[in-house]
Short mmCIF file of C-alpha atoms in Angstrom, two decimals:
data_model
loop_
_atom_site.label_atom_id
_atom_site.label_comp_id
_atom_site.label_asym_id
_atom_site.label_seq_id
_atom_site.Cartn_x
_atom_site.Cartn_y
_atom_site.Cartn_z
CA MET A 764 -12.10 -57.58 -39.18
CA PRO A 765 -10.23 -55.83 -36.35
CA ASP A 766 -12.15 -54.13 -33.58
CA PRO A 767 -13.07 -50.72 -35.13
CA HIS A 768 -12.55 -49.03 -31.78
CA ALA A 769 -9.03 -50.36 -31.28
CA ILE A 770 -7.28 -47.63 -33.23
CA ALA A 771 -3.70 -46.63 -32.64
CA SER A 772 -3.29 -42.87 -33.00
CA SER A 773 -0.67 -40.31 -32.20
CA ASP A 774 -1.20 -38.00 -29.26
CA ALA A 775 -2.01 -35.16 -31.63
CA SER A 776 -4.84 -37.10 -33.27
CA GLN A 777 -6.27 -38.54 -30.06
CA ALA A 778 -8.97 -36.58 -28.28
CA VAL A 779 -8.95 -35.25 -24.74
CA ALA A 780 -12.31 -35.76 -23.02
CA VAL A 781 -13.93 -33.50 -20.45
CA VAL A 782 -16.73 -35.25 -18.55
CA LEU A 783 -19.07 -32.84 -16.77
CA ALA A 784 -20.11 -34.80 -13.67
CA THR A 785 -21.55 -31.71 -12.04
CA THR A 786 -25.04 -33.06 -11.40
CA GLU A 787 -26.23 -35.74 -9.02
CA THR A 788 -27.48 -37.80 -11.96
CA SER A 789 -23.88 -38.64 -12.87
CA GLY A 790 -23.85 -40.84 -9.79
CA LEU A 791 -26.96 -42.84 -10.68
CA ARG A 792 -26.43 -46.57 -10.30
CA CYS A 793 -26.15 -49.02 -13.16
CA SER A 794 -24.60 -52.42 -13.62
CA GLY A 795 -20.92 -52.20 -12.72
CA GLY A 796 -21.11 -48.92 -10.80
CA THR A 797 -22.40 -45.48 -11.67
CA LEU A 798 -23.25 -43.79 -14.96
CA LEU A 799 -19.96 -41.91 -14.66
CA ASP A 800 -18.05 -45.18 -14.24
CA ARG A 801 -19.78 -46.57 -17.31
CA LEU A 802 -19.02 -43.48 -19.39
CA THR A 803 -15.32 -43.30 -18.46
CA GLY A 804 -15.06 -47.02 -19.20
CA GLN A 805 -16.46 -46.41 -22.69
CA LEU A 806 -14.01 -43.59 -23.29
CA ALA A 807 -11.15 -45.96 -22.38
CA THR A 808 -12.05 -48.08 -25.45
CA LEU A 809 -11.88 -45.08 -27.80
CA PRO A 810 -8.93 -43.04 -29.10
CA VAL A 811 -9.07 -40.71 -26.10
CA ARG A 812 -5.72 -39.85 -24.51
CA ASP A 813 -6.88 -38.25 -21.26
CA VAL A 814 -10.21 -37.97 -19.48
CA HIS A 815 -10.80 -34.96 -17.22
CA VAL A 816 -13.75 -35.22 -14.85
CA VAL A 817 -15.22 -31.94 -13.62
CA ALA A 818 -17.29 -32.46 -10.46
CA ARG A 819 -18.62 -30.66 -7.41
CA SER A 820 -17.19 -33.21 -4.97
CA SER A 821 -15.28 -36.45 -5.06
CA ASP A 822 -17.94 -38.63 -3.46
CA ILE A 823 -19.40 -39.79 -6.76
CA ILE A 824 -16.10 -40.24 -8.55
CA HIS A 825 -14.46 -43.55 -9.32
CA ALA A 826 -11.67 -42.74 -11.74
CA PRO A 827 -10.37 -45.71 -13.75
CA GLY A 828 -6.74 -45.95 -14.80
CA GLY A 829 -5.67 -43.12 -17.11
CA THR A 830 -8.46 -40.81 -15.95
CA HIS A 831 -7.40 -37.44 -14.60
CA MET A 832 -9.93 -35.82 -12.30
CA ILE A 833 -10.04 -32.04 -12.13
CA GLY A 834 -12.35 -29.81 -10.17
CA ALA A 835 -13.30 -32.36 -7.53
CA GLU A 836 -12.97 -29.55 -5.05
CA GLY A 837 -13.51 -25.83 -5.37
CA SER A 838 -15.76 -25.86 -8.43
CA ARG A 839 -18.41 -23.37 -7.37
CA GLY A 840 -20.82 -23.51 -10.27
CA LEU A 841 -21.46 -23.08 -13.99
CA ALA A 842 -18.92 -20.26 -14.47
CA ASP A 843 -16.11 -22.29 -12.89
CA ASP A 844 -17.01 -25.33 -14.99
CA LEU A 845 -16.81 -23.28 -18.19
CA ARG A 846 -13.42 -21.85 -17.23
CA ARG A 847 -12.04 -25.31 -16.52
CA ILE A 848 -13.18 -26.46 -19.95
CA ALA A 849 -11.52 -23.39 -21.49
CA LYS A 850 -8.28 -24.30 -19.69
CA VAL A 851 -8.32 -27.83 -21.12
CA ALA A 852 -9.04 -26.46 -24.60
CA ARG A 853 -6.10 -24.06 -24.44
CA SER A 854 -3.65 -26.77 -23.40
CA SER A 855 -4.81 -29.59 -25.69
CA ILE A 856 -2.90 -30.59 -28.81
CA GLY A 857 -5.76 -32.79 -30.02
CA PRO A 858 -9.54 -32.46 -30.33
CA VAL A 859 -11.52 -31.91 -27.13
CA LEU A 860 -14.60 -34.01 -26.43
CA VAL A 861 -17.12 -32.56 -23.97
CA VAL A 862 -19.61 -35.05 -22.52
CA ALA A 863 -22.34 -34.82 -19.90
CA GLY A 864 -21.57 -37.20 -17.03
CA ASP A 865 -25.14 -38.51 -16.94
CA LEU A 866 -25.15 -39.53 -20.61
CA VAL A 867 -26.19 -43.07 -21.46
CA ALA A 868 -25.10 -43.76 -25.02
CA HIS A 869 -23.85 -46.47 -27.32
CA THR A 870 -20.07 -46.50 -27.62
CA GLU A 871 -20.57 -46.26 -31.37
CA ALA A 872 -22.37 -42.93 -30.87
CA LEU A 873 -19.33 -41.47 -29.12
CA ALA A 874 -17.11 -43.00 -31.80
CA MET A 875 -18.99 -40.97 -34.42
CA LEU A 876 -17.27 -37.94 -32.90
CA VAL A 877 -13.82 -39.10 -31.78
CA GLU A 878 -13.14 -41.63 -34.55
CA HIS A 879 -14.20 -39.41 -37.43
CA PRO A 880 -11.09 -39.11 -39.63
CA ALA A 881 -11.49 -35.35 -39.99
CA ARG A 882 -11.12 -34.95 -36.18
CA ASP A 883 -13.45 -32.01 -36.68
CA THR A 884 -16.02 -30.13 -34.62
CA GLY A 885 -19.26 -32.04 -34.33
CA ALA A 886 -22.20 -32.71 -32.02
CA LEU A 887 -24.46 -35.70 -31.41
CA VAL A 888 -27.88 -34.90 -32.87
CA GLY A 889 -31.06 -36.95 -32.62
CA GLU A 890 -34.58 -36.55 -33.85
CA THR A 891 -37.09 -34.37 -32.05
CA GLY A 892 -39.47 -36.39 -29.91
CA ARG A 893 -43.09 -36.03 -31.01
CA ALA A 894 -46.40 -37.29 -29.74
CA GLY A 895 -46.73 -41.00 -30.41
CA GLN A 896 -42.99 -41.47 -30.93
CA VAL A 897 -40.38 -42.97 -28.65
CA GLY A 898 -38.30 -40.22 -27.09
CA ARG A 899 -38.82 -37.08 -25.11
CA ALA A 900 -39.56 -33.70 -26.60
CA PRO A 901 -36.87 -30.98 -26.47
CA GLY A 902 -36.04 -29.80 -22.95
CA PRO A 903 -33.03 -29.28 -20.68
CA ALA A 904 -31.87 -32.86 -21.31
CA ARG A 905 -32.50 -32.54 -25.04
CA PRO A 906 -31.82 -28.93 -26.10
CA PRO A 907 -33.34 -28.07 -29.49
CA VAL A 908 -31.14 -27.58 -32.55
CA ARG A 909 -31.66 -26.80 -36.19
CA THR A 910 -29.61 -28.61 -38.79
CA ASP A 911 -29.18 -27.61 -42.40
CA GLY A 912 -27.70 -30.46 -44.38
CA ARG A 913 -24.68 -31.72 -42.47
CA SER A 914 -24.29 -28.82 -40.05
CA VAL A 915 -25.88 -27.50 -36.88
CA VAL A 916 -26.92 -23.94 -37.72
CA ALA A 917 -28.83 -22.97 -34.57
CA ALA A 918 -28.94 -24.26 -31.01
CA GLY A 919 -30.97 -23.49 -27.91
CA THR A 920 -31.02 -23.86 -24.13
CA SER A 921 -33.62 -23.08 -21.48
CA PHE A 922 -32.58 -19.43 -21.99
CA HIS A 923 -31.84 -19.40 -25.75
CA GLU A 924 -35.26 -20.38 -27.05
CA PHE A 925 -36.64 -21.11 -30.51
CA HIS A 926 -39.51 -18.71 -31.07
CA GLU A 927 -40.42 -19.66 -34.63
CA ALA A 928 -42.74 -22.64 -35.02
CA GLY A 929 -41.03 -25.60 -36.60
CA GLU A 930 -37.58 -24.01 -36.54
CA ALA A 931 -36.01 -26.74 -34.41
CA ASN A 932 -35.68 -30.01 -36.33
CA GLY A 933 -33.49 -32.00 -33.95
CA THR A 934 -32.15 -32.27 -30.42
CA PHE A 935 -28.64 -32.12 -28.97
CA ARG A 936 -27.77 -35.31 -27.09
CA GLY A 937 -25.15 -34.24 -24.58
CA ALA A 938 -21.79 -34.73 -26.33
CA PHE A 939 -19.77 -32.68 -28.77
CA GLN A 940 -16.19 -32.50 -29.98
CA VAL A 941 -14.14 -29.43 -30.89
CA GLY A 942 -11.54 -29.83 -33.62
CA VAL A 943 -7.99 -28.54 -33.16
CA SER A 944 -8.47 -25.60 -35.53
CA ASP A 945 -11.44 -24.38 -33.47
CA LEU A 946 -9.93 -24.82 -29.99
CA ALA A 947 -8.60 -21.29 -29.53
CA GLY A 948 -11.94 -19.72 -30.42
CA PHE A 949 -13.77 -22.29 -28.31
CA ALA A 950 -11.66 -21.44 -25.26
CA GLU A 951 -12.43 -17.75 -25.74
CA THR A 952 -16.13 -18.56 -26.14
CA ALA A 953 -16.17 -20.64 -22.93
CA GLU A 954 -14.52 -17.83 -21.00
CA THR A 955 -17.01 -15.29 -22.36
CA LEU A 956 -19.89 -17.54 -21.38
CA ALA A 957 -18.36 -17.90 -17.90
CA GLU A 958 -18.32 -14.11 -17.50
CA LEU A 959 -21.96 -13.90 -18.54
CA ALA A 960 -22.95 -16.76 -16.23
CA GLU A 961 -21.35 -14.94 -13.29
CA THR A 962 -23.47 -11.87 -13.95
CA GLY A 963 -26.67 -13.94 -14.10
CA ALA A 964 -27.19 -13.21 -17.80
CA PHE A 965 -28.67 -16.67 -18.37
CA GLY A 966 -31.13 -16.55 -15.49
CA PRO A 967 -31.52 -19.64 -13.30
CA MET A 968 -29.57 -21.90 -15.69
CA ASP A 969 -27.90 -24.74 -13.78
CA ALA A 970 -24.60 -26.50 -14.41
CA GLY A 971 -26.32 -29.41 -16.13
CA GLU A 972 -26.93 -27.18 -19.16
CA ALA A 973 -23.24 -26.45 -19.71
CA PRO A 974 -22.90 -28.74 -22.78
CA GLY A 975 -25.89 -27.15 -24.49
CA LEU A 976 -24.72 -23.65 -23.58
CA LEU A 977 -21.27 -24.33 -25.06
CA LEU A 978 -22.89 -25.63 -28.26
CA VAL A 979 -24.85 -22.36 -28.51
CA GLY A 980 -21.56 -20.50 -28.14
CA LEU A 981 -19.90 -22.52 -30.90
CA VAL A 982 -22.76 -22.01 -33.34
CA ARG A 983 -23.11 -18.29 -32.62
CA SER A 984 -19.36 -17.87 -33.04
CA GLY A 985 -19.71 -19.05 -36.64
CA VAL A 986 -17.97 -22.40 -36.09
CA GLN A 987 -18.95 -25.11 -38.56
CA VAL A 988 -20.44 -27.84 -36.34
CA ARG A 989 -20.97 -31.20 -38.02
CA ALA A 990 -24.26 -32.87 -37.11
CA ALA A 991 -23.36 -36.43 -36.08
CA ARG A 992 -26.78 -38.04 -36.50
CA LEU A 993 -27.59 -40.93 -34.21
CA GLY A 994 -29.95 -42.83 -36.47
CA ARG A 995 -30.78 -46.09 -34.68
CA LEU A 996 -28.25 -45.46 -31.92
CA HIS A 997 -29.22 -44.16 -28.48
CA ALA A 998 -27.77 -41.25 -26.54
CA ASP A 999 -29.72 -39.57 -23.77
CA ARG A 1000 -29.09 -37.78 -20.52
CA MET A 1001 -30.75 -39.26 -17.47
CA ALA A 1002 -33.14 -37.34 -15.22
CA GLY A 1003 -33.43 -39.98 -12.48
CA GLN A 1004 -32.80 -43.56 -11.46
CA ALA A 1005 -35.90 -44.80 -13.29
CA ASP A 1006 -34.51 -43.37 -16.55
CA ALA A 1007 -31.17 -45.09 -16.02
CA ASP A 1008 -32.81 -48.41 -15.16
CA THR A 1009 -34.66 -48.28 -18.47
CA ALA A 1010 -32.04 -46.70 -20.75
CA VAL A 1011 -29.01 -48.89 -20.02
CA PRO A 1012 -30.70 -52.25 -20.81
CA ARG A 1013 -32.34 -50.66 -23.87
CA LEU A 1014 -28.92 -50.16 -25.47
CA ALA A 1015 -28.70 -53.91 -26.07
CA GLU A 1016 -31.71 -53.73 -28.39
CA VAL A 1017 -29.55 -52.15 -31.11
CA ASP A 1018 -26.75 -53.97 -32.93
CA GLU A 1019 -24.02 -51.31 -33.00
CA GLY A 1020 -22.25 -52.95 -35.95
CA GLU A 1021 -25.42 -52.91 -38.04
CA ALA A 1022 -26.12 -49.33 -36.97
CA ARG A 1023 -22.63 -48.37 -38.10
CA LEU A 1024 -23.28 -50.01 -41.46
CA ASP A 1025 -26.60 -48.18 -41.78
CA ALA A 1026 -24.87 -44.89 -41.02
CA ALA A 1027 -22.35 -45.57 -43.79
CA VAL A 1028 -25.15 -45.36 -46.36
CA LYS A 1029 -26.16 -41.78 -47.14
CA THR A 1030 -29.71 -40.93 -46.12
CA ASN A 1031 -29.83 -37.74 -48.20
CA ASP A 1032 -28.62 -39.05 -51.56
CA GLY A 1033 -30.16 -38.82 -55.00
CA PHE A 1034 -33.22 -40.83 -56.00
CA PHE A 1035 -31.42 -43.38 -58.19
CA ALA A 1036 -28.51 -43.75 -55.77
CA THR A 1037 -30.97 -44.31 -52.91
CA TYR A 1038 -33.27 -46.84 -54.56
CA GLY A 1039 -31.10 -48.23 -57.35
CA VAL A 1040 -27.92 -48.81 -55.35
CA SER A 1041 -28.02 -48.02 -51.62
CA SER A 1042 -31.05 -50.26 -51.09
CA TRP A 1043 -28.75 -53.28 -51.40
CA SER A 1044 -25.12 -52.05 -51.49
CA ARG A 1045 -24.74 -52.24 -47.68
CA HIS A 1046 -24.30 -56.01 -48.09
CA LEU A 1047 -21.55 -55.42 -50.63
CA VAL A 1048 -19.81 -52.99 -48.26
CA LYS A 1049 -19.64 -55.65 -45.58
CA SER A 1050 -18.11 -58.15 -47.99
CA VAL A 1051 -15.58 -55.66 -49.32
CA ALA A 1052 -14.57 -54.75 -45.76
CA ARG A 1053 -13.97 -58.42 -44.95
CA LEU A 1054 -11.73 -58.69 -48.02
CA GLY A 1055 -9.64 -55.82 -46.67
CA LEU A 1056 -10.03 -53.62 -49.73
CA THR A 1057 -9.49 -49.91 -49.20
CA PRO A 1058 -11.88 -47.22 -50.49
CA ASN A 1059 -9.19 -46.09 -52.97
CA ALA A 1060 -8.92 -49.65 -54.29
CA VAL A 1061 -12.69 -49.75 -54.84
CA THR A 1062 -12.44 -46.39 -56.65
CA GLY A 1063 -9.81 -47.91 -58.94
CA ILE A 1064 -12.03 -50.91 -59.74
CA SER A 1065 -14.89 -48.50 -60.48
CA VAL A 1066 -12.66 -46.67 -62.95
CA GLY A 1067 -11.82 -50.00 -64.60
CA PHE A 1068 -15.51 -50.84 -65.10
CA ALA A 1069 -16.12 -47.37 -66.58
CA ALA A 1070 -13.20 -47.84 -68.99
CA LEU A 1071 -14.67 -51.18 -70.10
CA ALA A 1072 -18.05 -49.48 -70.53
CA ALA A 1073 -16.48 -46.84 -72.77
CA ILE A 1074 -14.79 -49.53 -74.85
CA TRP A 1075 -18.05 -51.44 -75.37
CA PHE A 1076 -19.87 -48.19 -76.21
CA SER A 1077 -17.23 -47.47 -78.84
CA VAL A 1078 -18.08 -50.74 -80.63
CA GLY A 1079 -21.36 -49.13 -81.70
CA THR A 1080 -23.41 -52.34 -81.97
CA ARG A 1081 -26.58 -53.00 -79.99
CA PRO A 1082 -24.94 -55.75 -77.87
CA GLY A 1083 -22.02 -53.40 -77.30
CA LEU A 1084 -24.31 -50.60 -76.13
CA VAL A 1085 -26.18 -52.94 -73.78
CA ALA A 1086 -22.91 -54.33 -72.37
CA GLY A 1087 -21.63 -50.79 -71.90
CA ALA A 1088 -24.80 -49.82 -70.06
CA VAL A 1089 -24.48 -52.76 -67.66
CA LEU A 1090 -20.80 -52.02 -67.00
CA LEU A 1091 -21.59 -48.34 -66.43
CA TYR A 1092 -24.19 -49.29 -63.80
CA LEU A 1093 -21.68 -51.55 -62.05
CA SER A 1094 -19.13 -48.74 -62.12
CA PHE A 1095 -21.61 -46.42 -60.44
CA VAL A 1096 -22.43 -49.06 -57.82
CA LEU A 1097 -18.75 -49.24 -56.89
CA ASP A 1098 -18.58 -45.45 -56.96
CA CYS A 1099 -21.20 -45.46 -54.19
CA VAL A 1100 -19.56 -48.35 -52.35
CA ASP A 1101 -16.17 -46.63 -52.04
CA GLY A 1102 -17.72 -43.77 -50.06
CA GLN A 1103 -19.84 -46.15 -47.99
CA LEU A 1104 -16.76 -48.23 -47.22
CA ALA A 1105 -14.83 -45.11 -46.19
CA ARG A 1106 -17.61 -44.13 -43.80
CA TYR A 1107 -17.98 -47.68 -42.46
CA THR A 1108 -14.25 -48.14 -41.80
CA ARG A 1109 -13.71 -44.44 -41.03
CA THR A 1110 -10.77 -44.27 -43.41
CA PHE A 1111 -11.49 -40.98 -45.15
CA SER A 1112 -8.53 -39.14 -46.56
CA PRO A 1113 -8.01 -35.95 -48.59
CA LEU A 1114 -6.39 -38.08 -51.30
CA GLY A 1115 -9.38 -40.40 -51.41
CA ALA A 1116 -11.84 -37.51 -51.67
CA TRP A 1117 -9.79 -35.95 -54.46
CA LEU A 1118 -9.49 -39.24 -56.35
CA ASP A 1119 -13.21 -39.88 -56.06
CA ALA A 1120 -14.20 -36.43 -57.33
CA THR A 1121 -11.59 -36.44 -60.11
CA PHE A 1122 -12.32 -39.92 -61.41
CA ASP A 1123 -16.06 -39.24 -61.41
CA ARG A 1124 -15.37 -36.66 -64.10
CA VAL A 1125 -12.83 -38.83 -65.93
CA LYS A 1126 -15.21 -41.81 -66.07
CA GLU A 1127 -18.11 -39.72 -67.35
CA TYR A 1128 -16.09 -38.03 -70.07
CA ALA A 1129 -14.53 -41.34 -71.13
CA VAL A 1130 -18.04 -42.71 -71.60
CA TYR A 1131 -18.96 -39.66 -73.71
CA LEU A 1132 -15.93 -40.38 -75.87
CA GLY A 1133 -16.81 -44.04 -76.28
CA LEU A 1134 -20.41 -43.25 -77.22
CA ALA A 1135 -19.34 -40.68 -79.80
CA ILE A 1136 -16.79 -43.04 -81.39
CA GLY A 1137 -19.34 -45.86 -81.63
CA TYR A 1138 -22.02 -43.63 -83.14
CA ALA A 1139 -19.63 -41.98 -85.60
CA ALA A 1140 -18.84 -45.42 -87.03
CA GLY A 1141 -22.31 -45.23 -88.61
CA LEU A 1142 -23.38 -48.83 -88.02
CA ASP A 1143 -26.96 -49.35 -89.15
CA VAL A 1144 -27.90 -51.45 -86.14
CA ALA A 1145 -27.32 -48.47 -83.84
CA GLY A 1146 -28.77 -45.92 -86.26
CA GLY A 1147 -25.48 -44.05 -86.19
CA GLY A 1148 -23.55 -41.71 -88.38
CA PRO A 1149 -20.95 -38.99 -87.98
CA ASP A 1150 -23.31 -36.03 -88.51
CA GLY A 1151 -22.98 -33.65 -85.58
CA ILE A 1152 -22.27 -36.30 -82.97
CA TRP A 1153 -18.98 -34.76 -81.89
CA ALA A 1154 -20.60 -31.35 -81.45
CA LEU A 1155 -23.24 -32.94 -79.22
CA ALA A 1156 -20.61 -34.84 -77.19
CA VAL A 1157 -18.45 -31.75 -76.67
CA SER A 1158 -21.52 -29.66 -75.78
CA ALA A 1159 -22.61 -32.20 -73.18
CA MET A 1160 -19.11 -32.21 -71.72
CA ILE A 1161 -18.93 -28.41 -71.57
CA LEU A 1162 -22.36 -28.24 -69.93
CA GLN A 1163 -21.30 -30.67 -67.21
CA MET A 1164 -18.08 -28.70 -66.64
CA LEU A 1165 -20.15 -25.52 -66.29
CA ARG A 1166 -22.45 -27.18 -63.76
CA HIS A 1167 -19.52 -28.41 -61.70
CA THR A 1168 -17.99 -24.94 -61.81
CA ILE A 1169 -21.21 -23.42 -60.42
CA ASP A 1170 -21.33 -26.01 -57.64
CA PHE A 1171 -17.69 -25.82 -56.61
CA SER A 1172 -17.44 -22.03 -56.83
CA TYR A 1173 -20.52 -21.64 -54.64
CA SER A 1174 -19.21 -24.14 -52.09
CA GLY A 1175 -15.85 -22.38 -52.09
CA ALA A 1176 -17.48 -18.99 -51.58
CA ARG A 1177 -19.46 -20.30 -48.61
CA ALA A 1178 -16.33 -21.83 -47.10
CA ASP A 1179 -14.41 -18.56 -47.56
CA ALA A 1180 -17.22 -16.59 -45.95
CA SER A 1181 -17.29 -18.98 -43.02
CA ARG A 1182 -13.54 -18.65 -42.50
CA VAL A 1183 -13.65 -14.86 -42.59
CA GLY A 1184 -16.06 -14.98 -39.68
CA ALA A 1185 -19.35 -13.75 -38.44
CA ALA A 1186 -18.47 -10.07 -38.69
CA TRP A 1187 -17.71 -10.21 -42.38
CA ALA A 1188 -20.20 -12.29 -44.30
CA ARG A 1189 -22.45 -14.95 -42.86
CA PRO A 1190 -22.73 -14.76 -39.09
CA ALA A 1191 -24.46 -17.55 -37.20
CA GLY A 1192 -26.21 -14.89 -35.16
CA SER A 1193 -25.73 -11.10 -35.19
CA LEU A 1194 -23.25 -10.46 -32.44
CA ALA A 1195 -24.62 -7.01 -31.64
CA ASP A 1196 -28.31 -7.91 -31.93
CA PRO A 1197 -29.97 -9.66 -28.97
CA ALA A 1198 -32.36 -11.38 -31.40
CA GLY A 1199 -29.45 -13.21 -32.98
CA ASP A 1200 -30.59 -12.54 -36.57
CA ALA A 1201 -28.01 -12.97 -39.28
CA ARG A 1202 -27.41 -9.69 -41.09
CA ARG A 1203 -24.64 -8.18 -43.12
CA THR A 1204 -22.57 -5.55 -41.41
CA ALA A 1205 -21.95 -2.22 -43.05
CA ALA A 1206 -18.24 -2.42 -42.34
CA PRO A 1207 -15.96 -5.05 -40.87
CA HIS A 1208 -15.58 -4.84 -37.13
CA ARG A 1209 -14.90 -7.07 -34.17
CA PRO A 1210 -18.32 -8.00 -32.80
CA ASP A 1211 -19.48 -7.97 -29.22
CA ARG A 1212 -19.35 -11.65 -28.30
CA ARG A 1213 -21.20 -11.06 -25.03
CA ALA A 1214 -24.24 -9.64 -26.86
CA ALA A 1215 -24.29 -12.63 -29.19
CA PHE A 1216 -24.38 -15.18 -26.39
CA ALA A 1217 -26.69 -13.19 -24.09
CA GLY A 1218 -29.44 -12.89 -26.73
CA ALA A 1219 -32.34 -15.10 -25.67
CA ASP A 1220 -33.46 -15.96 -29.20
CA ALA A 1221 -31.76 -19.12 -30.49
CA GLY A 1222 -31.36 -17.34 -33.78
CA ARG A 1223 -32.78 -17.64 -37.25
CA THR A 1224 -31.03 -19.77 -39.78
CA PRO A 1225 -29.20 -17.43 -42.17
CA GLY A 1226 -31.41 -16.45 -45.05
CA ALA A 1227 -34.60 -17.52 -43.26
CA GLY A 1228 -36.48 -14.53 -44.65
CA ASN A 1229 -35.51 -15.09 -48.27
CA ALA A 1230 -38.30 -16.35 -50.55
CA VAL A 1231 -35.99 -18.83 -52.30
CA VAL A 1232 -34.92 -20.38 -49.01
CA ARG A 1233 -38.49 -20.46 -47.68
CA LEU A 1234 -39.69 -22.19 -50.85
CA SER A 1235 -36.83 -24.68 -50.66
CA ARG A 1236 -37.70 -25.55 -47.07
CA ALA A 1237 -41.38 -25.86 -47.88
CA MET A 1238 -40.54 -28.35 -50.64
CA GLU A 1239 -38.55 -30.43 -48.14
CA LYS A 1240 -41.68 -31.12 -46.09
CA ALA A 1241 -43.39 -33.34 -48.68
CA SER A 1242 -41.77 -36.50 -50.04
CA LEU A 1243 -42.81 -35.83 -53.65
CA THR A 1244 -41.41 -32.29 -53.82
CA ARG A 1245 -38.28 -33.30 -51.88
CA TRP A 1246 -37.47 -35.96 -54.46
CA PHE A 1247 -38.32 -33.51 -57.24
CA LYS A 1248 -35.66 -31.15 -55.88
CA LYS A 1249 -33.11 -33.94 -55.96
CA ILE A 1250 -34.00 -35.33 -59.36
CA ILE A 1251 -34.24 -32.05 -61.27
CA VAL A 1252 -30.58 -31.16 -60.63
CA LEU A 1253 -29.52 -34.33 -62.50
CA PRO A 1254 -27.06 -35.67 -59.92
CA ILE A 1255 -24.48 -38.26 -60.92
CA GLY A 1256 -26.76 -41.23 -60.23
CA GLU A 1257 -29.48 -39.88 -62.49
CA ARG A 1258 -26.89 -39.04 -65.16
CA MET A 1259 -25.45 -42.55 -65.14
CA ALA A 1260 -28.95 -44.04 -65.29
CA LEU A 1261 -29.92 -41.69 -68.13
CA ILE A 1262 -26.81 -42.58 -70.12
CA ALA A 1263 -27.22 -46.32 -69.55
CA VAL A 1264 -30.93 -46.48 -70.44
CA THR A 1265 -30.85 -44.21 -73.50
CA ALA A 1266 -27.70 -45.84 -74.88
CA ALA A 1267 -29.02 -49.39 -74.40
CA LEU A 1268 -32.48 -48.68 -75.84
CA PHE A 1269 -31.67 -46.01 -78.44
CA ASN A 1270 -28.29 -44.57 -79.43
CA ALA A 1271 -25.66 -42.00 -78.52
CA ARG A 1272 -27.46 -39.13 -80.24
CA VAL A 1273 -30.51 -39.62 -78.03
CA THR A 1274 -28.19 -39.89 -75.00
CA PHE A 1275 -26.45 -36.58 -75.70
CA VAL A 1276 -29.68 -34.73 -76.53
CA ALA A 1277 -31.23 -35.98 -73.27
CA LEU A 1278 -28.15 -34.90 -71.32
CA LEU A 1279 -28.22 -31.44 -72.90
CA VAL A 1280 -31.95 -30.86 -72.32
CA TRP A 1281 -32.11 -32.19 -68.75
CA GLY A 1282 -28.65 -30.83 -67.92
CA GLY A 1283 -29.59 -27.38 -69.22
CA ILE A 1284 -32.71 -27.27 -67.05
CA ALA A 1285 -30.64 -28.45 -64.08
CA ALA A 1286 -27.97 -25.80 -64.68
CA LEU A 1287 -30.55 -22.99 -64.74
CA TYR A 1288 -32.28 -24.36 -61.63
CA ILE A 1289 -28.98 -24.54 -59.75
CA LEU A 1290 -27.81 -21.12 -60.96
CA PHE A 1291 -30.97 -19.27 -59.93
CA GLY A 1292 -31.13 -21.20 -56.67
CA ARG A 1293 -27.54 -20.29 -55.79
CA MET A 1294 -28.15 -16.65 -56.70
CA GLY A 1295 -31.28 -16.55 -54.56
CA ARG A 1296 -29.50 -18.07 -51.57
CA SER A 1297 -26.53 -15.75 -52.01
CA LEU A 1298 -28.77 -12.68 -51.97
CA SER A 1299 -30.14 -13.83 -48.61
CA ARG A 1300 -26.75 -13.75 -46.89
#
């Protein structure tokens, strides 16, 4: 398999990196030079076109080939640093990666940002250090963040604090990337922050907090920031030589290839997908990658297994139903593997996502058809007969279509609200309220960006005061209720398992009745949940 980091990209797709070597810790010694030398060497192995180093002076700089140093002289402080970053953002035709110069991280951690096929806006996020765990608690080197699903929804600094107990559920680890579509707004945000820094709005904040401050600006501007979760990987900013002496050798304790494979398997999937497939499919992903199969090819094979399952179901005999159930399970396994392979090889594509979503529906409805045909044949061994089976099959299909409509329409509404911006629908923090609370505005207006960034409160997650949201978060704290939330909505893994088990042990009538009962409960749960969340925005 080729080196995953050796990726040829056009200039437009390659990132431009800004390394903030504005603290003395960037010059800490490590094998081969300084931390800055090590970091710029890592960036040279990634799809990064140019590296700009912002520093107070040139005495700690050793710029390898292809590295462009800016700000070695004349950079007077935090405000100047922010303006230089804004200048790079305005001139870049590709994503901009901002990294703290004293960051010690696995190369794979940085690759999670710059090699992501979406080339989107994202930030490295790790777990919050707690008593008895490895890792420091949130602080200047690990600013607190709150994530909600895949996104960072609130961020803090030494000035922008989290006042609500338990609100922060992660820490920012010193590197983020801004996607091309967000660069113009990011440049404006950096310049606004520079103006505030000049006036002393952030108190005694030093230049070392620039990455965290910029992340606060992105989140409060309403930018969708993907949470690139570290998992087993390491990424930490160094406070002194002792930290560096410990952190750099510690990187070797983690196999980056295995960590990449672990990251390819979803950690927030459904119960059956997690324990019935993902518990062992990582080994299959590795084999498929060695064979050179693409995610789209795996999707096609999955469709083939589903078609065979439908054919065996249509036979209507007990052996046919059992064979169909086994083939349906294998189809679902490959349905999981195609996404895992895409994440492992970082070969996502809009076509692949569309094919996956479309064929999920096609496979499921083909299985419904096969089950109905087999049952309608009326074979005694399957206890079949034509009475009402087609009405049940069509009802199950309509119910699933309704559920998908609820899901996709809600997701689309959230995306539209996010694009309209903070002043219209779902602001990341009220731009006129120093507390940063998310509230609806009475009429559209252009908000005061300075007030948004100067507010000391890190901001509530939108909808934090809504009873539905509070209940949902409370259920996430216990394993039993968290899995209940996932199972009750009858995700695709549970549906495939339900179809396979009921068809193999009983018959199609039992399968469709089970789908209608469980699916109906799931539809109501989702509908009321979506309504409750919408009312909170």
